[in-house]
mmCIF file of C-alpha atoms in Angstrom:
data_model
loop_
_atom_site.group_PDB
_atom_site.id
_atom_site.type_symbol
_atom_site.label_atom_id
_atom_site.label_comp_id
_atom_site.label_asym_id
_atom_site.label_seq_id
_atom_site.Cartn_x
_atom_site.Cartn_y
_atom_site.Cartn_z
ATOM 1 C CA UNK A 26 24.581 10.250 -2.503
ATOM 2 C CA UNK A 27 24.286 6.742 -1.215
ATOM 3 C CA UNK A 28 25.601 4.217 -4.056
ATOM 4 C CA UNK A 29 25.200 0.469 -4.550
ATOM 5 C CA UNK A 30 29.172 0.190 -2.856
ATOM 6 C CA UNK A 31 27.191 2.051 0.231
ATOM 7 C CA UNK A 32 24.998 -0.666 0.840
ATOM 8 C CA UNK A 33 27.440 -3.755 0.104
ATOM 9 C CA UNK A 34 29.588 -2.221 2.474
ATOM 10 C CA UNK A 35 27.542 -1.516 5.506
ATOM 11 C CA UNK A 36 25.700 -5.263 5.136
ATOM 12 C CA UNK A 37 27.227 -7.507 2.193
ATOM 13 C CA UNK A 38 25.214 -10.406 3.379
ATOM 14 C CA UNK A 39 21.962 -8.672 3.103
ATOM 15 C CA UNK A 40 23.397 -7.026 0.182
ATOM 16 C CA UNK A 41 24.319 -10.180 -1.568
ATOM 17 C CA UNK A 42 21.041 -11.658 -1.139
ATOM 18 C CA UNK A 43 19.269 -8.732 -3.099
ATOM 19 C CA UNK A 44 21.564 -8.409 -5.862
ATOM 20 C CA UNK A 45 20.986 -12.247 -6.521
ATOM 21 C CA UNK A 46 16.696 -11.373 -6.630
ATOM 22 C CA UNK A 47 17.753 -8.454 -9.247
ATOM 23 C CA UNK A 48 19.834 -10.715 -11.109
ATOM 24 C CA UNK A 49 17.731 -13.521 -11.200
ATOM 25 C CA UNK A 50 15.468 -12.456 -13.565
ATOM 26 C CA UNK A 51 16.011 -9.754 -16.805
ATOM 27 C CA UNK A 52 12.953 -7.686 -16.352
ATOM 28 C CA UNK A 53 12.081 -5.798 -12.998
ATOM 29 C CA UNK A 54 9.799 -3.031 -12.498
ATOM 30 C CA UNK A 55 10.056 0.622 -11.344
ATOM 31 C CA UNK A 56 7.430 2.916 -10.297
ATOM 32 C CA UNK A 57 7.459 6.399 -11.124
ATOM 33 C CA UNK A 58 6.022 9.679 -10.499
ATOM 34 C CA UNK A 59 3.812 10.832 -13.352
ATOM 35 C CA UNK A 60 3.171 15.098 -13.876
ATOM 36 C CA UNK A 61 -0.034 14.941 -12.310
ATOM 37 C CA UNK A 62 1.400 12.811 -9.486
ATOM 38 C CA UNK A 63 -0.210 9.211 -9.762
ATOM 39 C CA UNK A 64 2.124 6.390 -10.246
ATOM 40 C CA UNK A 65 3.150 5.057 -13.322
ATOM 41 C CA UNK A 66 4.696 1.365 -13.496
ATOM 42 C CA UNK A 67 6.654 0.775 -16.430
ATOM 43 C CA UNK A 68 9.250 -2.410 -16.998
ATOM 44 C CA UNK A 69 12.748 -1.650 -16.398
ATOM 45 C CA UNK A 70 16.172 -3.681 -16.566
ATOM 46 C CA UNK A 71 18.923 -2.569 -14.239
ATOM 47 C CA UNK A 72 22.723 -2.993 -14.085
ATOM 48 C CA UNK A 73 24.642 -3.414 -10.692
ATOM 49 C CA UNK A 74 28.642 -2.617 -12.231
ATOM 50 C CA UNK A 75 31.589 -0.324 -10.420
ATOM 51 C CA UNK A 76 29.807 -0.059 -7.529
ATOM 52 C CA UNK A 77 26.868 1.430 -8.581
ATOM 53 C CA UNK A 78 23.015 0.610 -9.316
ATOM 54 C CA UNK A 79 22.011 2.248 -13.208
ATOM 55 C CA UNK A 80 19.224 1.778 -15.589
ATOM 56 C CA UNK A 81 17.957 3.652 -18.282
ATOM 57 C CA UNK A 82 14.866 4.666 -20.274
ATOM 58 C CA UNK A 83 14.698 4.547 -24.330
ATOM 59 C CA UNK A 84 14.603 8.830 -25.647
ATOM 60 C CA UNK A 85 11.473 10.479 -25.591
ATOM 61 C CA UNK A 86 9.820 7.713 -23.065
ATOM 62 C CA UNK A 87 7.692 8.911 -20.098
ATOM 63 C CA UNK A 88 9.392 7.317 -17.520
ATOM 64 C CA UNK A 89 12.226 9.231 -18.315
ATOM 65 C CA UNK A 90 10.612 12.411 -18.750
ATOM 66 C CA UNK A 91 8.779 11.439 -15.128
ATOM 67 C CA UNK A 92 12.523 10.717 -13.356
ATOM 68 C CA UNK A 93 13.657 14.045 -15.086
ATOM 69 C CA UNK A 94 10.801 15.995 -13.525
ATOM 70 C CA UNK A 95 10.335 13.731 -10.238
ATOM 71 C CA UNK A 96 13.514 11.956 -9.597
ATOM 72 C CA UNK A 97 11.639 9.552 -6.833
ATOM 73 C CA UNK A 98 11.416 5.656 -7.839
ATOM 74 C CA UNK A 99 10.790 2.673 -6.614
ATOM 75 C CA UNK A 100 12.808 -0.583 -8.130
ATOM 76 C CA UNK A 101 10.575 -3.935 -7.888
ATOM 77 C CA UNK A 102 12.463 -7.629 -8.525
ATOM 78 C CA UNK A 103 10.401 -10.178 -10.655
ATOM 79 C CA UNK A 104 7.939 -11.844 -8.271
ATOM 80 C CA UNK A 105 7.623 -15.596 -7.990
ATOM 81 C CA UNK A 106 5.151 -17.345 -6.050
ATOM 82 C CA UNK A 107 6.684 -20.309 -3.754
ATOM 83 C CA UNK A 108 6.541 -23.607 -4.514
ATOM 84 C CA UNK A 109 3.954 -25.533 -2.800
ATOM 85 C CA UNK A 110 5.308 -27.856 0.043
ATOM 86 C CA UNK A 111 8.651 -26.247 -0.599
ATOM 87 C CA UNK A 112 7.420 -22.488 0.701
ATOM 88 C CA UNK A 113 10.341 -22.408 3.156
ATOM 89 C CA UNK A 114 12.931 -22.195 0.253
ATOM 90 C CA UNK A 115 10.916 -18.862 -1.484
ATOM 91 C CA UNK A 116 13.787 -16.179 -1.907
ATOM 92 C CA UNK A 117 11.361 -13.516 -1.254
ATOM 93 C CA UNK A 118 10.944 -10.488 -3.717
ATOM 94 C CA UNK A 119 13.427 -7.313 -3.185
ATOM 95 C CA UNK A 120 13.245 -3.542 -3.153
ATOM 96 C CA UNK A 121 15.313 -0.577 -4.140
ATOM 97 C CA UNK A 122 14.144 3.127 -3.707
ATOM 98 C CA UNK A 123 15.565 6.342 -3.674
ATOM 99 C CA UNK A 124 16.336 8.959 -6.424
ATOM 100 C CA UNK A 125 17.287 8.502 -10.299
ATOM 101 C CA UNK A 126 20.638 11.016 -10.916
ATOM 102 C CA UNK A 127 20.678 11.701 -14.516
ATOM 103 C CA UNK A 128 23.963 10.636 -15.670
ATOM 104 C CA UNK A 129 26.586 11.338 -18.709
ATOM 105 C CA UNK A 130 25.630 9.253 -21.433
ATOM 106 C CA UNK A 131 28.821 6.632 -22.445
ATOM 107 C CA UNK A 132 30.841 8.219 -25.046
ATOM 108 C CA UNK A 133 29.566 5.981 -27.773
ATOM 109 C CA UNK A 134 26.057 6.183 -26.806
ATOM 110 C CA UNK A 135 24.322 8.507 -29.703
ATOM 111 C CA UNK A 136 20.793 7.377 -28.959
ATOM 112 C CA UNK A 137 19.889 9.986 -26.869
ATOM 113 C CA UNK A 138 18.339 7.414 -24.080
ATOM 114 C CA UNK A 139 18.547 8.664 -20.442
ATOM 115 C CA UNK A 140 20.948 6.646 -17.907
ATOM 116 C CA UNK A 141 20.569 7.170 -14.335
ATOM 117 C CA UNK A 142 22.407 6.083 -11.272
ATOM 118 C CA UNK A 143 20.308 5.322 -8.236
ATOM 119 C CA UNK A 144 20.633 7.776 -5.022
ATOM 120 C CA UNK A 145 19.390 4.800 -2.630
ATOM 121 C CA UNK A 146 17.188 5.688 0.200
ATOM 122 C CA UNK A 147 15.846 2.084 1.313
ATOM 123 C CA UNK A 148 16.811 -1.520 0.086
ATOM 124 C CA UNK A 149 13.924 -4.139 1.435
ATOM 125 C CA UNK A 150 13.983 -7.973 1.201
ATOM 126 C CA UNK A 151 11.263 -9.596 2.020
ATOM 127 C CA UNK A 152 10.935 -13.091 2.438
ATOM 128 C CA UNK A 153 9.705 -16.423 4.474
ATOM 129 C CA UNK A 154 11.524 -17.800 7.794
ATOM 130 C CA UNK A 155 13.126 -21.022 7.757
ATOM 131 C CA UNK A 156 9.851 -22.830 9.145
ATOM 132 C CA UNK A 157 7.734 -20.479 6.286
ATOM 133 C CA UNK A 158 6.108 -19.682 9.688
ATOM 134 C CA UNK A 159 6.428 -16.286 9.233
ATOM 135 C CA UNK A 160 7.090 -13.127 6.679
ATOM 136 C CA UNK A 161 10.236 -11.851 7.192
ATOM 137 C CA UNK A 162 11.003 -7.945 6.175
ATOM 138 C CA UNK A 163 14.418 -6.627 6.392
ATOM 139 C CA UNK A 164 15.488 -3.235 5.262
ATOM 140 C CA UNK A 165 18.378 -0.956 4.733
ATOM 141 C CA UNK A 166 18.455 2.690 4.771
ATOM 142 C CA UNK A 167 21.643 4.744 5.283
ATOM 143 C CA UNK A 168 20.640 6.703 8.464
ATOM 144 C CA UNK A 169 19.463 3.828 9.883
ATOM 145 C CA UNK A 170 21.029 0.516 9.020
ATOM 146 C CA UNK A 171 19.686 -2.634 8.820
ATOM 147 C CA UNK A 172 16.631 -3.242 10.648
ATOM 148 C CA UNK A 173 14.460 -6.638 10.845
ATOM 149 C CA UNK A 174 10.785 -7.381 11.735
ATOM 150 C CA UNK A 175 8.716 -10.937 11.422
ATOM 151 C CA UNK A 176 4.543 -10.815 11.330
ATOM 152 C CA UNK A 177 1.944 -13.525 10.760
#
């Protein structure tokens, strides 16, 4: 299982910078995998603590009962446009996927909500170059490392 820690450790710059797009903003979305297999997009908050990524999903919602049946997901940051004039200072928009692990609920926790820690399979940060020439996609993934490409 690749945790949070994982990634910080292997690049803690890159790492950084996509913890401060999560944190940025409260809500975030995640895309999951409904029974019949099209995507469902639900809003999601997420915790980075102890080395590990976790968010949950109120009892008896569906994107629970998707990540219980299809662990798959796909984290999204809150997107901002960039400023005009100022396009060059755009943080970009991040991207977590992997697999929800059902985890222990906290021992005072009697709501019956799901919590899940993220397995990650790919971090992504996408964002402008310094001239806002350019897009700029960087991404993480375990076997791999950190790997960068720029495009028109």
């Amino acid at each position: 299982m690749t945790a949070w820690r994982d990634v910080r450790a292997a690049e803690p710059e890159f790492a950084d910078r996509v913890r401060r797009l999560f944190d940025a903003h409260r809500h975030k979305t995640i895309a999951t995998l409904r029974a019949d297999g099209a995507p469902r997009i639900s809003g999601i908050e997420v915790v980075f603590a102890d080395g590990e990524l976790t968010f949950g999903s109120m009892a008896h919602a569906r994107k629970g009962a998707d990540l219980r049946r299809d662990p798959r997901f796909a984290l999204h940051s809150a997107t901002v446009d960039p400023v005009d004039g100022a396009e060059a200072q755009w943080p970009g928009e991040a991207k977590i996927s992997g697999r929800a692990v059902l985890a222990a609920p906290g021992p005072d926790d009697t709501s019956g909500s799901d919590r899940f820690q993220a397995d990650i399979a790919e971090v992504v940060h996408t964002h402008l170059n310094a001239e806002a020439t350019l897009l700029v996609v960087e991404w993480w993934t375990p076997g791999q490392g950190l790997r960068r490409v720029e495009r028109e």
